[in-house]
Amino acid sequence: MGDLRTERWRRYGHDRVYVNRAADSAAVAWYDCRTGKINILDETYRAEALSALAPFLTPEPDATPTTEPPIRPSPPPAAPPPPVTAPPPSHDLAANKPGASLRRHIDELEPSPLLRTLKRWFGLDAELRPWETGLQGERIAGKSLNRLRRDGWFILHSVELPSGADIDHVAIGPPGVFTINTKHHRGGRIWLGDHAAMVNGQPTPYVRNSLFEARRAARLLTHTCGFPVDVHPVLAVVGAATMTIRTTAPSIHLIDGSHASHALSTLSPVLTPTDTERIYTAAREQNTWHTTPGKPGHA
């Protein structure tokens, strides 16, 4: 028992008790105080975890009052359920498709698919064109990122923020957590320096925006998970003719969005499967991205 400790976790309608290893804070089990369900994440700790959770187990709600100490219910004997608990469907971001936010904006600009097609034919789509180009880029990058799911990654798309902006993609896997800002520049020349990126010789805010997204995601995920979550910014460019990196220590990752899965899969693992799943459980909940944590030390 000396190598395990319990931690109460109450957020967004959840009330849970986690059993963590003292050495590395990795969760081995958790108990849902509202439903009475026990989830064993590491079978080698089953007996110790159940013993640690015993003080938190509640008696049956219709039990007859008695002066004797309540009898604790036996833990469920069945095999443990999946450790990732899905949030209510209305708040589950896992269902979002790549470019979902752009798709909605395009529909608002021109609800009729027929009129959108006619405008493209007659060259009257100047207002729609940049949005449709962006949508195509996010779909290409998103399709590539989805391939990472075969290797234990979790991928989210179009994570909307209270400001109305969105994070194009969030990738959570063994090498860590990544926010991915996708841009579509067919035939473009991309240049990345220490703190700036240019497209065809013109400066862009891509580095600043990518850093902002990652820092915001880190604050929100850390606040919800209850432990530090590092988030790495990625700029994924689709369709570029050339991509040049003129710095030995870039502040963001610059990758080819068409081959995003390959670029991320080559990185070294740093997260355990348990931590990966805990971060994903928080990230897929819409409420996580709409919280207001304490003022951070950095903007």
PDB file of C-alpha atoms in Angstrom:
ATOM      1  CA  MET A   1       0.000   0.000   0.000  1.00  0.00           C
ATOM      2  CA  GLY A   2       2.915   2.339   0.538  1.00  0.00           C
ATOM      3  CA  ASP A   3       3.422   2.788  -3.173  1.00  0.00           C
ATOM      4  CA  LEU A   4      -0.167   3.887  -3.885  1.00  0.00           C
ATOM      5  CA  ARG A   5      -2.079   7.025  -2.970  1.00  0.00           C
ATOM      6  CA  THR A   6      -5.638   8.219  -3.550  1.00  0.00           C
ATOM      7  CA  GLU A   7      -6.715  11.531  -5.072  1.00  0.00           C
ATOM      8  CA  ARG A   8     -10.272  12.976  -5.130  1.00  0.00           C
ATOM      9  CA  TRP A   9     -11.227  14.587  -8.495  1.00  0.00           C
ATOM     10  CA  ARG A  10     -14.360  16.740  -8.801  1.00  0.00           C
ATOM     11  CA  ARG A  11     -15.012  18.671 -12.030  1.00  0.00           C
ATOM     12  CA  TYR A  12     -17.869  19.283 -14.472  1.00  0.00           C
ATOM     13  CA  GLY A  13     -20.368  17.022 -12.744  1.00  0.00           C
ATOM     14  CA  HIS A  14     -17.844  14.205 -12.163  1.00  0.00           C
ATOM     15  CA  ASP A  15     -16.855  12.946  -8.717  1.00  0.00           C
ATOM     16  CA  ARG A  16     -14.071  10.371  -8.850  1.00  0.00           C
ATOM     17  CA  VAL A  17     -11.332   8.939  -6.678  1.00  0.00           C
ATOM     18  CA  TYR A  18      -8.113   8.030  -8.519  1.00  0.00           C
ATOM     19  CA  VAL A  19      -5.583   5.526  -7.169  1.00  0.00           C
ATOM     20  CA  ASN A  20      -2.133   6.589  -8.371  1.00  0.00           C
ATOM     21  CA  ARG A  21       1.332   5.148  -8.026  1.00  0.00           C
ATOM     22  CA  ALA A  22       3.290   7.350  -5.625  1.00  0.00           C
ATOM     23  CA  ALA A  23       6.457   7.059  -7.702  1.00  0.00           C
ATOM     24  CA  ASP A  24       5.201   8.558 -10.961  1.00  0.00           C
ATOM     25  CA  SER A  25       1.551   9.590 -10.295  1.00  0.00           C
ATOM     26  CA  ALA A  26       0.324   7.139 -12.955  1.00  0.00           C
ATOM     27  CA  ALA A  27      -3.278   6.062 -12.340  1.00  0.00           C
ATOM     28  CA  VAL A  28      -3.872   2.335 -11.713  1.00  0.00           C
ATOM     29  CA  ALA A  29      -7.613   2.560 -10.925  1.00  0.00           C
ATOM     30  CA  TRP A  30     -10.447   5.007 -10.344  1.00  0.00           C
ATOM     31  CA  TYR A  31     -13.851   4.935  -8.666  1.00  0.00           C
ATOM     32  CA  ASP A  32     -16.912   6.892  -9.848  1.00  0.00           C
ATOM     33  CA  CYS A  33     -18.541   8.118  -6.638  1.00  0.00           C
ATOM     34  CA  ARG A  34     -21.822   8.873  -8.416  1.00  0.00           C
ATOM     35  CA  THR A  35     -22.357   5.576 -10.240  1.00  0.00           C
ATOM     36  CA  GLY A  36     -20.405   3.274  -7.930  1.00  0.00           C
ATOM     37  CA  LYS A  37     -18.355   1.913 -10.842  1.00  0.00           C
ATOM     38  CA  ILE A  38     -14.764   0.813 -10.234  1.00  0.00           C
ATOM     39  CA  ASN A  39     -12.334   0.979 -13.160  1.00  0.00           C
ATOM     40  CA  ILE A  40      -9.101  -1.025 -12.872  1.00  0.00           C
ATOM     41  CA  LEU A  41      -6.477   0.378 -15.254  1.00  0.00           C
ATOM     42  CA  ASP A  42      -3.578  -1.879 -14.205  1.00  0.00           C
ATOM     43  CA  GLU A  43      -4.546  -5.449 -13.251  1.00  0.00           C
ATOM     44  CA  THR A  44      -1.305  -5.997 -11.346  1.00  0.00           C
ATOM     45  CA  TYR A  45      -2.549  -3.524  -8.733  1.00  0.00           C
ATOM     46  CA  ARG A  46      -6.160  -4.820  -8.525  1.00  0.00           C
ATOM     47  CA  ALA A  47      -6.038  -6.037  -4.905  1.00  0.00           C
ATOM     48  CA  GLU A  48      -4.095  -3.023  -3.622  1.00  0.00           C
ATOM     49  CA  ALA A  49      -6.306  -0.591  -5.553  1.00  0.00           C
ATOM     50  CA  LEU A  50      -9.538  -2.110  -4.193  1.00  0.00           C
ATOM     51  CA  SER A  51      -8.127  -1.921  -0.674  1.00  0.00           C
ATOM     52  CA  ALA A  52      -7.216   1.761  -1.184  1.00  0.00           C
ATOM     53  CA  LEU A  53     -10.701   2.532  -2.521  1.00  0.00           C
ATOM     54  CA  ALA A  54     -12.546   0.710   0.296  1.00  0.00           C
ATOM     55  CA  PRO A  55     -13.020   3.846   2.484  1.00  0.00           C
ATOM     56  CA  PHE A  56     -14.714   5.630  -0.422  1.00  0.00           C
ATOM     57  CA  LEU A  57     -17.208   2.923  -1.382  1.00  0.00           C
ATOM     58  CA  THR A  58     -20.800   3.803  -0.506  1.00  0.00           C
ATOM     59  CA  PRO A  59     -23.569   1.452   0.744  1.00  0.00           C
ATOM     60  CA  GLU A  60     -26.565   0.647  -1.429  1.00  0.00           C
ATOM     61  CA  PRO A  61     -29.019   3.622  -1.485  1.00  0.00           C
ATOM     62  CA  ASP A  62     -31.987   1.523  -0.284  1.00  0.00           C
ATOM     63  CA  ALA A  63     -30.122  -0.189   2.552  1.00  0.00           C
ATOM     64  CA  THR A  64     -32.044  -0.429   5.854  1.00  0.00           C
ATOM     65  CA  PRO A  65     -30.684   1.984   8.480  1.00  0.00           C
ATOM     66  CA  THR A  66     -28.783   0.241  11.246  1.00  0.00           C
ATOM     67  CA  THR A  67     -26.548   1.133  14.114  1.00  0.00           C
ATOM     68  CA  GLU A  68     -23.978  -1.350  12.834  1.00  0.00           C
ATOM     69  CA  PRO A  69     -21.254  -0.109  10.477  1.00  0.00           C
ATOM     70  CA  PRO A  70     -22.451  -0.266   6.856  1.00  0.00           C
ATOM     71  CA  ILE A  71     -21.374  -3.297   4.871  1.00  0.00           C
ATOM     72  CA  ARG A  72     -19.180  -2.302   1.974  1.00  0.00           C
ATOM     73  CA  PRO A  73     -20.328  -3.604  -1.432  1.00  0.00           C
ATOM     74  CA  SER A  74     -18.057  -6.110  -3.136  1.00  0.00           C
ATOM     75  CA  PRO A  75     -16.181  -4.837  -6.192  1.00  0.00           C
ATOM     76  CA  PRO A  76     -17.535  -5.978  -9.545  1.00  0.00           C
ATOM     77  CA  PRO A  77     -15.911  -9.284 -10.598  1.00  0.00           C
ATOM     78  CA  ALA A  78     -16.182  -8.660 -14.329  1.00  0.00           C
ATOM     79  CA  ALA A  79     -13.270  -7.649 -16.537  1.00  0.00           C
ATOM     80  CA  PRO A  80     -12.449  -3.916 -16.309  1.00  0.00           C
ATOM     81  CA  PRO A  81     -14.208  -1.621 -18.804  1.00  0.00           C
ATOM     82  CA  PRO A  82     -12.217   0.659 -21.131  1.00  0.00           C
ATOM     83  CA  PRO A  83     -10.466   3.384 -19.083  1.00  0.00           C
ATOM     84  CA  VAL A  84     -11.659   6.191 -21.385  1.00  0.00           C
ATOM     85  CA  THR A  85     -15.117   7.338 -20.293  1.00  0.00           C
ATOM     86  CA  ALA A  86     -17.068   9.083 -23.043  1.00  0.00           C
ATOM     87  CA  PRO A  87     -18.725  12.414 -22.131  1.00  0.00           C
ATOM     88  CA  PRO A  88     -22.349  13.115 -23.085  1.00  0.00           C
ATOM     89  CA  PRO A  89     -22.775  13.112 -26.905  1.00  0.00           C
ATOM     90  CA  SER A  90     -23.667  16.805 -27.032  1.00  0.00           C
ATOM     91  CA  HIS A  91     -20.277  17.690 -25.527  1.00  0.00           C
ATOM     92  CA  ASP A  92     -18.109  15.000 -27.147  1.00  0.00           C
ATOM     93  CA  LEU A  93     -15.622  16.556 -29.574  1.00  0.00           C
ATOM     94  CA  ALA A  94     -14.501  13.131 -30.816  1.00  0.00           C
ATOM     95  CA  ALA A  95     -17.350  13.210 -33.347  1.00  0.00           C
ATOM     96  CA  ASN A  96     -16.036  16.366 -35.065  1.00  0.00           C
ATOM     97  CA  LYS A  97     -14.838  15.929 -38.647  1.00  0.00           C
ATOM     98  CA  PRO A  98     -11.817  17.778 -40.069  1.00  0.00           C
ATOM     99  CA  GLY A  99     -12.795  21.307 -41.078  1.00  0.00           C
ATOM    100  CA  ALA A 100     -16.165  21.167 -39.288  1.00  0.00           C
ATOM    101  CA  SER A 101     -15.928  24.805 -38.174  1.00  0.00           C
ATOM    102  CA  LEU A 102     -15.041  26.010 -41.686  1.00  0.00           C
ATOM    103  CA  ARG A 103     -17.859  23.918 -43.143  1.00  0.00           C
ATOM    104  CA  ARG A 104     -20.376  25.669 -40.876  1.00  0.00           C
ATOM    105  CA  HIS A 105     -18.997  29.082 -41.807  1.00  0.00           C
ATOM    106  CA  ILE A 106     -19.267  28.302 -45.526  1.00  0.00           C
ATOM    107  CA  ASP A 107     -22.865  27.181 -45.030  1.00  0.00           C
ATOM    108  CA  GLU A 108     -23.611  30.474 -43.307  1.00  0.00           C
ATOM    109  CA  LEU A 109     -22.107  32.498 -46.155  1.00  0.00           C
ATOM    110  CA  GLU A 110     -24.033  30.540 -48.801  1.00  0.00           C
ATOM    111  CA  PRO A 111     -26.468  27.851 -47.586  1.00  0.00           C
ATOM    112  CA  SER A 112     -27.273  26.550 -51.075  1.00  0.00           C
ATOM    113  CA  PRO A 113     -24.811  23.961 -52.485  1.00  0.00           C
ATOM    114  CA  LEU A 114     -26.144  24.701 -55.977  1.00  0.00           C
ATOM    115  CA  LEU A 115     -25.447  28.426 -55.673  1.00  0.00           C
ATOM    116  CA  ARG A 116     -21.973  27.698 -54.315  1.00  0.00           C
ATOM    117  CA  THR A 117     -21.257  25.573 -57.381  1.00  0.00           C
ATOM    118  CA  LEU A 118     -22.618  28.214 -59.759  1.00  0.00           C
ATOM    119  CA  LYS A 119     -20.525  30.914 -58.107  1.00  0.00           C
ATOM    120  CA  ARG A 120     -17.403  28.799 -58.618  1.00  0.00           C
ATOM    121  CA  TRP A 121     -18.286  28.222 -62.294  1.00  0.00           C
ATOM    122  CA  PHE A 122     -18.801  31.924 -62.979  1.00  0.00           C
ATOM    123  CA  GLY A 123     -15.899  33.182 -60.858  1.00  0.00           C
ATOM    124  CA  LEU A 124     -18.177  34.842 -58.286  1.00  0.00           C
ATOM    125  CA  ASP A 125     -16.806  32.948 -55.294  1.00  0.00           C
ATOM    126  CA  ALA A 126     -14.227  35.485 -54.069  1.00  0.00           C
ATOM    127  CA  GLU A 127     -15.772  35.500 -50.576  1.00  0.00           C
ATOM    128  CA  LEU A 128     -16.111  31.731 -50.365  1.00  0.00           C
ATOM    129  CA  ARG A 129     -12.826  30.740 -52.004  1.00  0.00           C
ATOM    130  CA  PRO A 130     -10.418  31.232 -49.055  1.00  0.00           C
ATOM    131  CA  TRP A 131     -12.755  29.338 -46.728  1.00  0.00           C
ATOM    132  CA  GLU A 132     -13.169  26.443 -49.164  1.00  0.00           C
ATOM    133  CA  THR A 133      -9.413  26.320 -49.752  1.00  0.00           C
ATOM    134  CA  GLY A 134      -8.854  26.160 -45.999  1.00  0.00           C
ATOM    135  CA  LEU A 135     -11.488  23.440 -45.664  1.00  0.00           C
ATOM    136  CA  GLN A 136      -9.750  21.326 -48.289  1.00  0.00           C
ATOM    137  CA  GLY A 137      -6.430  21.712 -46.464  1.00  0.00           C
ATOM    138  CA  GLU A 138      -7.875  20.696 -43.084  1.00  0.00           C
ATOM    139  CA  ARG A 139      -9.518  17.653 -44.633  1.00  0.00           C
ATOM    140  CA  ILE A 140      -6.245  16.546 -46.236  1.00  0.00           C
ATOM    141  CA  ALA A 141      -4.256  16.995 -43.015  1.00  0.00           C
ATOM    142  CA  GLY A 142      -7.056  15.469 -40.929  1.00  0.00           C
ATOM    143  CA  LYS A 143      -7.187  12.355 -43.103  1.00  0.00           C
ATOM    144  CA  SER A 144      -3.469  11.847 -42.617  1.00  0.00           C
ATOM    145  CA  LEU A 145      -3.651  12.451 -38.853  1.00  0.00           C
ATOM    146  CA  ASN A 146      -6.471   9.933 -38.471  1.00  0.00           C
ATOM    147  CA  ARG A 147      -4.064   7.192 -39.573  1.00  0.00           C
ATOM    148  CA  LEU A 148      -2.230   7.652 -36.255  1.00  0.00           C
ATOM    149  CA  ARG A 149      -5.183   6.091 -34.428  1.00  0.00           C
ATOM    150  CA  ARG A 150      -3.886   2.677 -35.463  1.00  0.00           C
ATOM    151  CA  ASP A 151      -0.787   3.356 -33.323  1.00  0.00           C
ATOM    152  CA  GLY A 152      -2.530   4.357 -30.097  1.00  0.00           C
ATOM    153  CA  TRP A 153      -3.044   8.045 -30.858  1.00  0.00           C
ATOM    154  CA  PHE A 154      -6.217  10.065 -30.211  1.00  0.00           C
ATOM    155  CA  ILE A 155      -7.128  12.762 -32.747  1.00  0.00           C
ATOM    156  CA  LEU A 156      -9.615  15.624 -32.381  1.00  0.00           C
ATOM    157  CA  HIS A 157     -10.650  18.079 -35.080  1.00  0.00           C
ATOM    158  CA  SER A 158     -12.144  21.598 -35.054  1.00  0.00           C
ATOM    159  CA  VAL A 159     -11.893  22.223 -31.319  1.00  0.00           C
ATOM    160  CA  GLU A 160     -13.865  25.434 -30.882  1.00  0.00           C
ATOM    161  CA  LEU A 161     -12.956  28.056 -28.282  1.00  0.00           C
ATOM    162  CA  PRO A 162     -15.283  30.581 -26.607  1.00  0.00           C
ATOM    163  CA  SER A 163     -13.896  33.355 -28.850  1.00  0.00           C
ATOM    164  CA  GLY A 164     -15.347  31.625 -31.908  1.00  0.00           C
ATOM    165  CA  ALA A 165     -11.889  30.614 -33.161  1.00  0.00           C
ATOM    166  CA  ASP A 166     -10.911  26.960 -33.262  1.00  0.00           C
ATOM    167  CA  ILE A 167      -7.869  24.696 -33.054  1.00  0.00           C
ATOM    168  CA  ASP A 168      -7.750  22.817 -36.350  1.00  0.00           C
ATOM    169  CA  HIS A 169      -6.516  19.533 -34.853  1.00  0.00           C
ATOM    170  CA  VAL A 170      -5.352  18.182 -31.482  1.00  0.00           C
ATOM    171  CA  ALA A 171      -3.207  15.037 -31.546  1.00  0.00           C
ATOM    172  CA  ILE A 172      -2.565  13.072 -28.329  1.00  0.00           C
ATOM    173  CA  GLY A 173      -0.217  10.109 -28.489  1.00  0.00           C
ATOM    174  CA  PRO A 174       2.910   8.487 -27.047  1.00  0.00           C
ATOM    175  CA  PRO A 175       5.180  11.419 -28.130  1.00  0.00           C
ATOM    176  CA  GLY A 176       2.942  13.969 -26.342  1.00  0.00           C
ATOM    177  CA  VAL A 177       0.158  16.444 -27.073  1.00  0.00           C
ATOM    178  CA  PHE A 178       0.175  18.617 -30.218  1.00  0.00           C
ATOM    179  CA  THR A 179      -2.026  21.467 -31.449  1.00  0.00           C
ATOM    180  CA  ILE A 180      -1.921  21.585 -35.235  1.00  0.00           C
ATOM    181  CA  ASN A 181      -2.549  24.775 -37.198  1.00  0.00           C
ATOM    182  CA  THR A 182      -3.220  23.766 -40.822  1.00  0.00           C
ATOM    183  CA  LYS A 183      -2.685  26.078 -43.812  1.00  0.00           C
ATOM    184  CA  HIS A 184      -3.288  25.326 -47.482  1.00  0.00           C
ATOM    185  CA  HIS A 185      -0.795  26.972 -49.874  1.00  0.00           C
ATOM    186  CA  ARG A 186      -0.765  25.127 -53.193  1.00  0.00           C
ATOM    187  CA  GLY A 187       2.621  25.674 -54.839  1.00  0.00           C
ATOM    188  CA  GLY A 188       3.717  28.088 -52.097  1.00  0.00           C
ATOM    189  CA  ARG A 189       7.232  28.708 -50.780  1.00  0.00           C
ATOM    190  CA  ILE A 190       7.266  28.389 -46.992  1.00  0.00           C
ATOM    191  CA  TRP A 191      10.100  29.839 -44.899  1.00  0.00           C
ATOM    192  CA  LEU A 192      10.432  29.378 -41.130  1.00  0.00           C
ATOM    193  CA  GLY A 193      12.843  31.378 -38.991  1.00  0.00           C
ATOM    194  CA  ASP A 194      13.376  31.732 -35.258  1.00  0.00           C
ATOM    195  CA  HIS A 195      10.107  33.501 -34.550  1.00  0.00           C
ATOM    196  CA  ALA A 196       8.393  34.064 -37.894  1.00  0.00           C
ATOM    197  CA  ALA A 197       7.073  32.273 -40.959  1.00  0.00           C
ATOM    198  CA  MET A 198       6.733  33.640 -44.491  1.00  0.00           C
ATOM    199  CA  VAL A 199       4.726  32.466 -47.502  1.00  0.00           C
ATOM    200  CA  ASN A 200       6.115  33.486 -50.906  1.00  0.00           C
ATOM    201  CA  GLY A 201       8.231  36.130 -49.180  1.00  0.00           C
ATOM    202  CA  GLN A 202       5.311  37.655 -47.251  1.00  0.00           C
ATOM    203  CA  PRO A 203       5.262  37.579 -43.424  1.00  0.00           C
ATOM    204  CA  THR A 204       2.421  35.726 -41.706  1.00  0.00           C
ATOM    205  CA  PRO A 205       1.181  35.438 -38.083  1.00  0.00           C
ATOM    206  CA  TYR A 206       1.399  31.647 -38.248  1.00  0.00           C
ATOM    207  CA  VAL A 207       4.113  31.212 -35.618  1.00  0.00           C
ATOM    208  CA  ARG A 208       2.478  33.583 -33.137  1.00  0.00           C
ATOM    209  CA  ASN A 209      -0.938  31.950 -33.594  1.00  0.00           C
ATOM    210  CA  SER A 210       0.441  28.428 -33.310  1.00  0.00           C
ATOM    211  CA  LEU A 211       2.283  29.269 -30.079  1.00  0.00           C
ATOM    212  CA  PHE A 212      -0.832  30.903 -28.641  1.00  0.00           C
ATOM    213  CA  GLU A 213      -2.958  27.822 -29.394  1.00  0.00           C
ATOM    214  CA  ALA A 214      -0.475  25.471 -27.747  1.00  0.00           C
ATOM    215  CA  ARG A 215      -0.086  27.606 -24.618  1.00  0.00           C
ATOM    216  CA  ARG A 216      -3.830  27.972 -24.226  1.00  0.00           C
ATOM    217  CA  ALA A 217      -4.352  24.238 -24.686  1.00  0.00           C
ATOM    218  CA  ALA A 218      -1.655  23.492 -22.108  1.00  0.00           C
ATOM    219  CA  ARG A 219      -3.334  25.727 -19.512  1.00  0.00           C
ATOM    220  CA  LEU A 220      -6.801  24.268 -20.099  1.00  0.00           C
ATOM    221  CA  LEU A 221      -5.707  20.621 -20.162  1.00  0.00           C
ATOM    222  CA  THR A 222      -3.514  21.084 -17.085  1.00  0.00           C
ATOM    223  CA  HIS A 223      -6.438  22.717 -15.265  1.00  0.00           C
ATOM    224  CA  THR A 224      -8.827  19.871 -16.112  1.00  0.00           C
ATOM    225  CA  CYS A 225      -6.433  16.922 -15.734  1.00  0.00           C
ATOM    226  CA  GLY A 226      -4.969  18.095 -12.450  1.00  0.00           C
ATOM    227  CA  PHE A 227      -1.373  17.453 -13.544  1.00  0.00           C
ATOM    228  CA  PRO A 228       0.988  19.354 -15.904  1.00  0.00           C
ATOM    229  CA  VAL A 229       0.271  18.790 -19.599  1.00  0.00           C
ATOM    230  CA  ASP A 230       2.864  20.023 -22.107  1.00  0.00           C
ATOM    231  CA  VAL A 231       1.504  20.926 -25.548  1.00  0.00           C
ATOM    232  CA  HIS A 232       3.653  21.342 -28.650  1.00  0.00           C
ATOM    233  CA  PRO A 233       2.674  23.722 -31.487  1.00  0.00           C
ATOM    234  CA  VAL A 234       2.677  22.412 -35.059  1.00  0.00           C
ATOM    235  CA  LEU A 235       2.254  24.286 -38.343  1.00  0.00           C
ATOM    236  CA  ALA A 236       1.047  21.853 -41.014  1.00  0.00           C
ATOM    237  CA  VAL A 237       1.224  23.246 -44.555  1.00  0.00           C
ATOM    238  CA  VAL A 238      -0.652  21.450 -47.335  1.00  0.00           C
ATOM    239  CA  GLY A 239       0.407  21.730 -50.977  1.00  0.00           C
ATOM    240  CA  ALA A 240       3.621  23.733 -50.548  1.00  0.00           C
ATOM    241  CA  ALA A 241       6.249  23.538 -53.293  1.00  0.00           C
ATOM    242  CA  THR A 242       9.111  24.113 -50.845  1.00  0.00           C
ATOM    243  CA  MET A 243       9.506  24.377 -47.075  1.00  0.00           C
ATOM    244  CA  THR A 244      12.697  25.923 -45.714  1.00  0.00           C
ATOM    245  CA  ILE A 245      13.684  26.022 -42.039  1.00  0.00           C
ATOM    246  CA  ARG A 246      16.304  28.697 -41.249  1.00  0.00           C
ATOM    247  CA  THR A 247      16.792  28.064 -37.544  1.00  0.00           C
ATOM    248  CA  THR A 248      18.504  25.410 -35.452  1.00  0.00           C
ATOM    249  CA  ALA A 249      15.891  25.604 -32.675  1.00  0.00           C
ATOM    250  CA  PRO A 250      12.476  26.348 -34.227  1.00  0.00           C
ATOM    251  CA  SER A 251       9.771  27.468 -31.796  1.00  0.00           C
ATOM    252  CA  ILE A 252       7.191  25.325 -33.622  1.00  0.00           C
ATOM    253  CA  HIS A 253       7.186  22.121 -35.657  1.00  0.00           C
ATOM    254  CA  LEU A 254       6.799  22.746 -39.419  1.00  0.00           C
ATOM    255  CA  ILE A 255       5.476  19.686 -41.258  1.00  0.00           C
ATOM    256  CA  ASP A 256       3.892  18.696 -44.559  1.00  0.00           C
ATOM    257  CA  GLY A 257       0.190  18.432 -43.751  1.00  0.00           C
ATOM    258  CA  SER A 258      -0.333  15.797 -46.440  1.00  0.00           C
ATOM    259  CA  HIS A 259       2.025  13.485 -44.524  1.00  0.00           C
ATOM    260  CA  ALA A 260       1.268  14.659 -40.974  1.00  0.00           C
ATOM    261  CA  SER A 261       0.954  11.127 -39.613  1.00  0.00           C
ATOM    262  CA  HIS A 262       4.469  10.211 -40.725  1.00  0.00           C
ATOM    263  CA  ALA A 263       5.983  13.415 -39.289  1.00  0.00           C
ATOM    264  CA  LEU A 264       4.486  12.846 -35.817  1.00  0.00           C
ATOM    265  CA  SER A 265       4.917   9.073 -35.689  1.00  0.00           C
ATOM    266  CA  THR A 266       8.714   9.396 -35.882  1.00  0.00           C
ATOM    267  CA  LEU A 267       8.914  11.356 -32.599  1.00  0.00           C
ATOM    268  CA  SER A 268      10.113   9.648 -29.411  1.00  0.00           C
ATOM    269  CA  PRO A 269       7.467   8.503 -26.880  1.00  0.00           C
ATOM    270  CA  VAL A 270       7.181  10.409 -23.595  1.00  0.00           C
ATOM    271  CA  LEU A 271       3.647   9.594 -22.331  1.00  0.00           C
ATOM    272  CA  THR A 272       2.379   6.374 -20.772  1.00  0.00           C
ATOM    273  CA  PRO A 273      -0.818   4.860 -22.207  1.00  0.00           C
ATOM    274  CA  THR A 274      -2.621   5.774 -18.968  1.00  0.00           C
ATOM    275  CA  ASP A 275      -1.649   9.450 -19.155  1.00  0.00           C
ATOM    276  CA  THR A 276      -2.479   9.533 -22.874  1.00  0.00           C
ATOM    277  CA  GLU A 277      -5.991   8.266 -22.163  1.00  0.00           C
ATOM    278  CA  ARG A 278      -6.516  10.616 -19.203  1.00  0.00           C
ATOM    279  CA  ILE A 279      -5.523  13.631 -21.307  1.00  0.00           C
ATOM    280  CA  TYR A 280      -7.785  12.489 -24.147  1.00  0.00           C
ATOM    281  CA  THR A 281     -10.711  12.034 -21.747  1.00  0.00           C
ATOM    282  CA  ALA A 282     -10.332  15.690 -20.755  1.00  0.00           C
ATOM    283  CA  ALA A 283      -9.615  16.969 -24.268  1.00  0.00           C
ATOM    284  CA  ARG A 284     -12.694  15.435 -25.880  1.00  0.00           C
ATOM    285  CA  GLU A 285     -15.020  17.249 -23.445  1.00  0.00           C
ATOM    286  CA  GLN A 286     -16.192  20.607 -24.772  1.00  0.00           C
ATOM    287  CA  ASN A 287     -16.310  22.031 -21.239  1.00  0.00           C
ATOM    288  CA  THR A 288     -12.535  21.643 -20.956  1.00  0.00           C
ATOM    289  CA  TRP A 289     -12.015  24.265 -23.676  1.00  0.00           C
ATOM    290  CA  HIS A 290     -14.561  26.668 -22.186  1.00  0.00           C
ATOM    291  CA  THR A 291     -13.169  26.845 -18.655  1.00  0.00           C
ATOM    292  CA  THR A 292     -11.439  29.910 -17.207  1.00  0.00           C
ATOM    293  CA  PRO A 293      -8.372  28.761 -15.254  1.00  0.00           C
ATOM    294  CA  GLY A 294      -6.403  31.127 -13.070  1.00  0.00           C
ATOM    295  CA  LYS A 295      -4.369  33.796 -14.795  1.00  0.00           C
ATOM    296  CA  PRO A 296      -1.267  32.186 -16.319  1.00  0.00           C
ATOM    297  CA  GLY A 297       2.231  33.471 -15.958  1.00  0.00           C
ATOM    298  CA  HIS A 298       2.604  33.907 -19.718  1.00  0.00           C
ATOM    299  CA  ALA A 299       0.263  35.284 -22.316  1.00  0.00           C
TER     300      ALA A 299
END
